[in-house]
PDB file of C-alpha atoms in Angstrom:
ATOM      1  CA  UNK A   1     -47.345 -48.929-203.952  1.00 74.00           C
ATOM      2  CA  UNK A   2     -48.513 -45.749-205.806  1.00 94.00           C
ATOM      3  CA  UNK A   3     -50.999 -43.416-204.842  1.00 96.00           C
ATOM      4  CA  UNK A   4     -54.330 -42.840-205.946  1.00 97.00           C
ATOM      5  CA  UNK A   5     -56.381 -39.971-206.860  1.00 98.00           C
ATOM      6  CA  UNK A   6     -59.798 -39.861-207.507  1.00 97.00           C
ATOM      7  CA  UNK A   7     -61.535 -36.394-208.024  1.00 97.00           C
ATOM      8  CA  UNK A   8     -64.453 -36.156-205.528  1.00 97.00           C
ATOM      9  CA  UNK A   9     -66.478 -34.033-203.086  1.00 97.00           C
ATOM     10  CA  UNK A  10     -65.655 -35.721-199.949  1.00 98.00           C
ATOM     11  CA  UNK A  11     -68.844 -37.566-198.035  1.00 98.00           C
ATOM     12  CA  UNK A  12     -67.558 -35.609-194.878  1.00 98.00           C
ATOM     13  CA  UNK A  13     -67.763 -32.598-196.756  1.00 98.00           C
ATOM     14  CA  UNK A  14     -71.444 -32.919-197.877  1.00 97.00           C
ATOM     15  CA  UNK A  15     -72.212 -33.316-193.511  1.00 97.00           C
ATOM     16  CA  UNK A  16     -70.471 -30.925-192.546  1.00 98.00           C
ATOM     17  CA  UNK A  17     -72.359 -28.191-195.221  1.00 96.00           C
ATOM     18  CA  UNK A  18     -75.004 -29.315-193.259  1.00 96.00           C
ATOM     19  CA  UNK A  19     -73.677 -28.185-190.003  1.00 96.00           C
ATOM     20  CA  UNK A  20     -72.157 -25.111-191.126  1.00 96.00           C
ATOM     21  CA  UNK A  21     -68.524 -25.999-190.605  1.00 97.00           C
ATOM     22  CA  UNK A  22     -67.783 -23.897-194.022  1.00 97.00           C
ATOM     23  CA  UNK A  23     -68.246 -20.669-194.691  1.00 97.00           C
ATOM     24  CA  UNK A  24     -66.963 -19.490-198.041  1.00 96.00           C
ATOM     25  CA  UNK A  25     -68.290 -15.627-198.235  1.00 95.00           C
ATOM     26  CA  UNK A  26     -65.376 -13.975-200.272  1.00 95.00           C
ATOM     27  CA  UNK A  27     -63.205 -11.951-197.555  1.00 91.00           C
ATOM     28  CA  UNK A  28     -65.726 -12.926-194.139  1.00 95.00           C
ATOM     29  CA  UNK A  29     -65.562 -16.404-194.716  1.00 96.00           C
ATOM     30  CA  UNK A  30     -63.072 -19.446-193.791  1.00 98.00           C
ATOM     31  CA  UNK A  31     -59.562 -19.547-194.866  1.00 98.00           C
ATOM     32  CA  UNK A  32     -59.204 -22.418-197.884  1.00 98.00           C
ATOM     33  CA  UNK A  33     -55.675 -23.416-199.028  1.00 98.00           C
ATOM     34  CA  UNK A  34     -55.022 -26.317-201.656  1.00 98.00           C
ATOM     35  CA  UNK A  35     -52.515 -28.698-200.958  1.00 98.00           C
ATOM     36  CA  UNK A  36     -50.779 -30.457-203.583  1.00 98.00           C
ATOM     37  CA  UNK A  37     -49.476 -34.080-203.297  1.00 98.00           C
ATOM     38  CA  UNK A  38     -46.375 -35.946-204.500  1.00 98.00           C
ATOM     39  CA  UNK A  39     -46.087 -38.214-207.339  1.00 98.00           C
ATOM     40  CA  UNK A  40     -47.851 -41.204-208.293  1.00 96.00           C
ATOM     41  CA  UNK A  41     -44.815 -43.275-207.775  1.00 96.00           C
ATOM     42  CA  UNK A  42     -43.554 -41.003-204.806  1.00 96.00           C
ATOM     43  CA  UNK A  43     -46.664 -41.926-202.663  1.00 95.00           C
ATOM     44  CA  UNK A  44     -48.711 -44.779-201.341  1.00 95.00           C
ATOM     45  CA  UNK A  45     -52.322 -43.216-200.139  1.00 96.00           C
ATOM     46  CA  UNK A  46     -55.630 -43.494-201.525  1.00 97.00           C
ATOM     47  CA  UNK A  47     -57.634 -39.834-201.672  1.00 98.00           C
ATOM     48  CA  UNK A  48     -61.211 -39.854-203.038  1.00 98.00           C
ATOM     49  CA  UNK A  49     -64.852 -39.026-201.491  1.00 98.00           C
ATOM     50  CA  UNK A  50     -63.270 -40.663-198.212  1.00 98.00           C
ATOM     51  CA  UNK A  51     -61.140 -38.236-197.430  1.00 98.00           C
ATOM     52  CA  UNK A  52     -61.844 -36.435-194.814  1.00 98.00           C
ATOM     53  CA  UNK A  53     -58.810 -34.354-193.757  1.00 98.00           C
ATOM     54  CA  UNK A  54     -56.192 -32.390-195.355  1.00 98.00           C
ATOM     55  CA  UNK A  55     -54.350 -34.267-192.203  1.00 97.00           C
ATOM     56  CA  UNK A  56     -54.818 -37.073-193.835  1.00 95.00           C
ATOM     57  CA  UNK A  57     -52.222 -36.033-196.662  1.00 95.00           C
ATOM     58  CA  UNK A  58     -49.221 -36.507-194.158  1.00 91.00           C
ATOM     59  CA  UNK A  59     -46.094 -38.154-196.508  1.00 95.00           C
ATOM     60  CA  UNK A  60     -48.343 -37.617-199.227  1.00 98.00           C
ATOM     61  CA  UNK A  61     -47.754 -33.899-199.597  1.00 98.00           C
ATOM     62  CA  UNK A  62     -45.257 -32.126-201.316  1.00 98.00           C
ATOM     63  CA  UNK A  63     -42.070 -31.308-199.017  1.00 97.00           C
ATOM     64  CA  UNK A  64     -41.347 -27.858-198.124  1.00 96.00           C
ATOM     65  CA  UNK A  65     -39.317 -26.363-200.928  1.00 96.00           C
ATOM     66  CA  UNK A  66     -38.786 -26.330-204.611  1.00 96.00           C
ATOM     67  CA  UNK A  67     -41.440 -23.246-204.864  1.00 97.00           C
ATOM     68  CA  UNK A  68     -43.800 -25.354-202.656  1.00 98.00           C
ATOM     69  CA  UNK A  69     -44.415 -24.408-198.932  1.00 97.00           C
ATOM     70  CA  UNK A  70     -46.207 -27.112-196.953  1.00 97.00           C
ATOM     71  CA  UNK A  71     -49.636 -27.017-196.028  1.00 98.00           C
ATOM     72  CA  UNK A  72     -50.305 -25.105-199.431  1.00 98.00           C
ATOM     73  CA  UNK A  73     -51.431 -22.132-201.222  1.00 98.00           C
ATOM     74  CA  UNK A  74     -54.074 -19.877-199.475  1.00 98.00           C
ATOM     75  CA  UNK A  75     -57.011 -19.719-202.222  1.00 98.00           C
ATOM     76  CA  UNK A  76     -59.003 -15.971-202.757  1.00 96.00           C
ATOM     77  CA  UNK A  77     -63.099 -16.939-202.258  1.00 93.00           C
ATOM     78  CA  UNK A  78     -65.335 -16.089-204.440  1.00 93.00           C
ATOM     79  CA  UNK A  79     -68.423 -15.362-202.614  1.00 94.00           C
ATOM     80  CA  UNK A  80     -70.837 -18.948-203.753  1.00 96.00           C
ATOM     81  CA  UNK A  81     -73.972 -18.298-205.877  1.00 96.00           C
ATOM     82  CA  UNK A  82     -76.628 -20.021-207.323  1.00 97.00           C
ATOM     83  CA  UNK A  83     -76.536 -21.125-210.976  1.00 97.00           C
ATOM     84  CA  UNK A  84     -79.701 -22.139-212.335  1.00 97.00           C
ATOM     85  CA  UNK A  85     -80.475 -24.633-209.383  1.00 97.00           C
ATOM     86  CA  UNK A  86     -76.809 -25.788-208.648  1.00 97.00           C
ATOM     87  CA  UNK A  87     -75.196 -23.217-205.820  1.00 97.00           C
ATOM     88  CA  UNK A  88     -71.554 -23.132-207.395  1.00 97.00           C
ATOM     89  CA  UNK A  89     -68.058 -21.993-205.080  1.00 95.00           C
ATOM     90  CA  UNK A  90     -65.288 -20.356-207.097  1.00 94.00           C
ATOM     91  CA  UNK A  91     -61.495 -19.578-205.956  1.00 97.00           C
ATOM     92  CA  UNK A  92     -58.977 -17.023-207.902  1.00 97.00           C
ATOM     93  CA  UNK A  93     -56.414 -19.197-209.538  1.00 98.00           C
ATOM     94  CA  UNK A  94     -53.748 -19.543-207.689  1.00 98.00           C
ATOM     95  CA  UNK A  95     -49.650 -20.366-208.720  1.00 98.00           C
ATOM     96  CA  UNK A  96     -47.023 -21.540-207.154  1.00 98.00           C
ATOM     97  CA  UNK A  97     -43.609 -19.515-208.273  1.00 97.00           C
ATOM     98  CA  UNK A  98     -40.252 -20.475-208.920  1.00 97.00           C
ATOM     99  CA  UNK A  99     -41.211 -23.900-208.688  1.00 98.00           C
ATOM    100  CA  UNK A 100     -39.369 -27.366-209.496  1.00 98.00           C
ATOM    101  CA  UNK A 101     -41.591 -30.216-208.334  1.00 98.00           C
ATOM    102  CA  UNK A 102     -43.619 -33.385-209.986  1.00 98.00           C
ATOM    103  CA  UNK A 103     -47.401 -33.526-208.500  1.00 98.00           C
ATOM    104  CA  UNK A 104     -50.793 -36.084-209.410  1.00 98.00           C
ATOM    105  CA  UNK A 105     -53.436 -33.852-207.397  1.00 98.00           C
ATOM    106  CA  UNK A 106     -54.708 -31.820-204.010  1.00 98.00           C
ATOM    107  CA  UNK A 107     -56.810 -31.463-201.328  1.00 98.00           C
ATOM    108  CA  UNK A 108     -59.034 -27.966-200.572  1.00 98.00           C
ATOM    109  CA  UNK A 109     -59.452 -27.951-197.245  1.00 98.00           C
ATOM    110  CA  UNK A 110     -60.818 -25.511-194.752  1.00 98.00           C
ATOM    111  CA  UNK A 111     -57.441 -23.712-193.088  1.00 98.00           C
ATOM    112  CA  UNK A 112     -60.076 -22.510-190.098  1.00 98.00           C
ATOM    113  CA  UNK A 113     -61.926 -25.171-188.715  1.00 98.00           C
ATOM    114  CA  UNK A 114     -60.733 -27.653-186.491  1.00 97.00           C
ATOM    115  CA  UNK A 115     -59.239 -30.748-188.218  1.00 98.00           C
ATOM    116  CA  UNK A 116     -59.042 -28.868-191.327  1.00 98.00           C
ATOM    117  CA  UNK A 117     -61.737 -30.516-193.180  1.00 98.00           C
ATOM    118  CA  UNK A 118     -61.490 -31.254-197.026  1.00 98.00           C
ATOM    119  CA  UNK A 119     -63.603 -30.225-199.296  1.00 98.00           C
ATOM    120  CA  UNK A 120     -62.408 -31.174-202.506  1.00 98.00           C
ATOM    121  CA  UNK A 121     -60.119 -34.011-203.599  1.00 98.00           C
ATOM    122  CA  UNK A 122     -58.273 -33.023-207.138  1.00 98.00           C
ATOM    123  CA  UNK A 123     -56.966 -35.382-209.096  1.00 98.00           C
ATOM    124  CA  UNK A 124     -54.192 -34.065-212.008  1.00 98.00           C
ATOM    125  CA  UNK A 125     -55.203 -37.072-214.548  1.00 97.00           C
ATOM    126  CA  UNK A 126     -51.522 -37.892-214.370  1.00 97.00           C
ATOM    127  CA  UNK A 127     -48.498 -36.716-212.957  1.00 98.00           C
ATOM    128  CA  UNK A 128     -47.682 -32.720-213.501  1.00 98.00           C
ATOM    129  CA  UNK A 129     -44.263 -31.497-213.371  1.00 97.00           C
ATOM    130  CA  UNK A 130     -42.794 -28.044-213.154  1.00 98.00           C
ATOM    131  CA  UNK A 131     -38.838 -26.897-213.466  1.00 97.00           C
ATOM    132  CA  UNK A 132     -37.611 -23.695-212.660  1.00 97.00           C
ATOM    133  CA  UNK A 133     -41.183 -21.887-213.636  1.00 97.00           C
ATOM    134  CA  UNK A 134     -44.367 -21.564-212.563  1.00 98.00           C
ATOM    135  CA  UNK A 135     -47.269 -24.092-211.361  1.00 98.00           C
ATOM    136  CA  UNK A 136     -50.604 -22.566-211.822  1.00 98.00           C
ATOM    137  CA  UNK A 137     -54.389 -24.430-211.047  1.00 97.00           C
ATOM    138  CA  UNK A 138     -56.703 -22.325-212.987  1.00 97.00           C
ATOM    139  CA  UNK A 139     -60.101 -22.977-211.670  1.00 96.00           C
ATOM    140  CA  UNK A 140     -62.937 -24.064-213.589  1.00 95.00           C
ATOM    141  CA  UNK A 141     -65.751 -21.142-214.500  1.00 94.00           C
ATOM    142  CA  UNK A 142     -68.413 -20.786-211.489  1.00 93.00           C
ATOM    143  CA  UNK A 143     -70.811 -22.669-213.459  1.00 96.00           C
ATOM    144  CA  UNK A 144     -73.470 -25.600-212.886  1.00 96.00           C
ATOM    145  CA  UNK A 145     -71.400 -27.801-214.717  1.00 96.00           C
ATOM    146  CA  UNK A 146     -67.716 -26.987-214.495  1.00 96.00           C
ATOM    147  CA  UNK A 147     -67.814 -25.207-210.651  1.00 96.00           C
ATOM    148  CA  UNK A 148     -64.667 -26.540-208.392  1.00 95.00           C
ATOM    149  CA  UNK A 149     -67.385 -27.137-205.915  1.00 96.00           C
ATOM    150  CA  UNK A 150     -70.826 -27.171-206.895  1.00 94.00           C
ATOM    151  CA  UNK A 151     -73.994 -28.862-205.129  1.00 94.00           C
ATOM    152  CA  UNK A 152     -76.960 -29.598-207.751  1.00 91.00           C
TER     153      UNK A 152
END
């Protein structure tokens, strides 16, 4: 069985913006880290706007090594704003060095609240590999359109 990626705001997500579980002021807010998941062959979940849980990654993630630590990169905040009438969330790009390691998405999740909620499940349109170099996500402009995270 392979695994399955859909890109996707989880439904949890949307709640618990609601109930102020995230708080993504630039350098005040919650810690975010993206966590990056095997290959398509390599695993056998199913992520999408039912995830709920970096947790729920478990054999799916990466292993610790290769220019890959486990639980992910920590991402830099860029403090939300409001674009036209879509508020937009923006992260520094972020790389993983020295890296050797075939991936097919993530999960940004919330490093600082309990469970460590996702927030964002990435699909990579295909596999992605990396030998001996460097493995960089470079985030989409903070715009009503393109935003990482963006709620219209």
């Amino acid at each position: 069985m392979a695994i399955s990626v859909t890109t996707a705001m989880p439904t949890s997500f949307k709640v618990e913006i609601l109930k102020a579980v995230h708080n993504f002021t630039a350098s005040t807010g919650n810690t975010f880290k993206l966590a990056l998941m095997v290959a398509t062959a390599a695993g056998s979940g199913t992520y999408g706007a039912a995830t709920t849980s970096y947790d729920n990654l478990t054999t799916d993630e990466l292993a610790n090594g290769n220019g890959y630590t486990t639980g992910g990169n920590t991402l830099t905040s860029v403090t939300p704003v409001a674009d036209g009438t879509t508020a937009v969330c923006d992260f520094d790009n972020t790389t993983w060095s020295a890296a050797t390691f075939t991936t097919c998405g993530g999960i940004i999740y919330n490093d600082t609240a309990a469970g460590n909620p996702a927030c964002a499940v990435l699909s990579f349109g295909g596999d992605q590999q990396v030998s001996s170099g460097d493995f960089q996500i470079q985030m989409p402009a903070a715009a009503a359109a393109t935003a990482i995270i963006r709620i219209a």
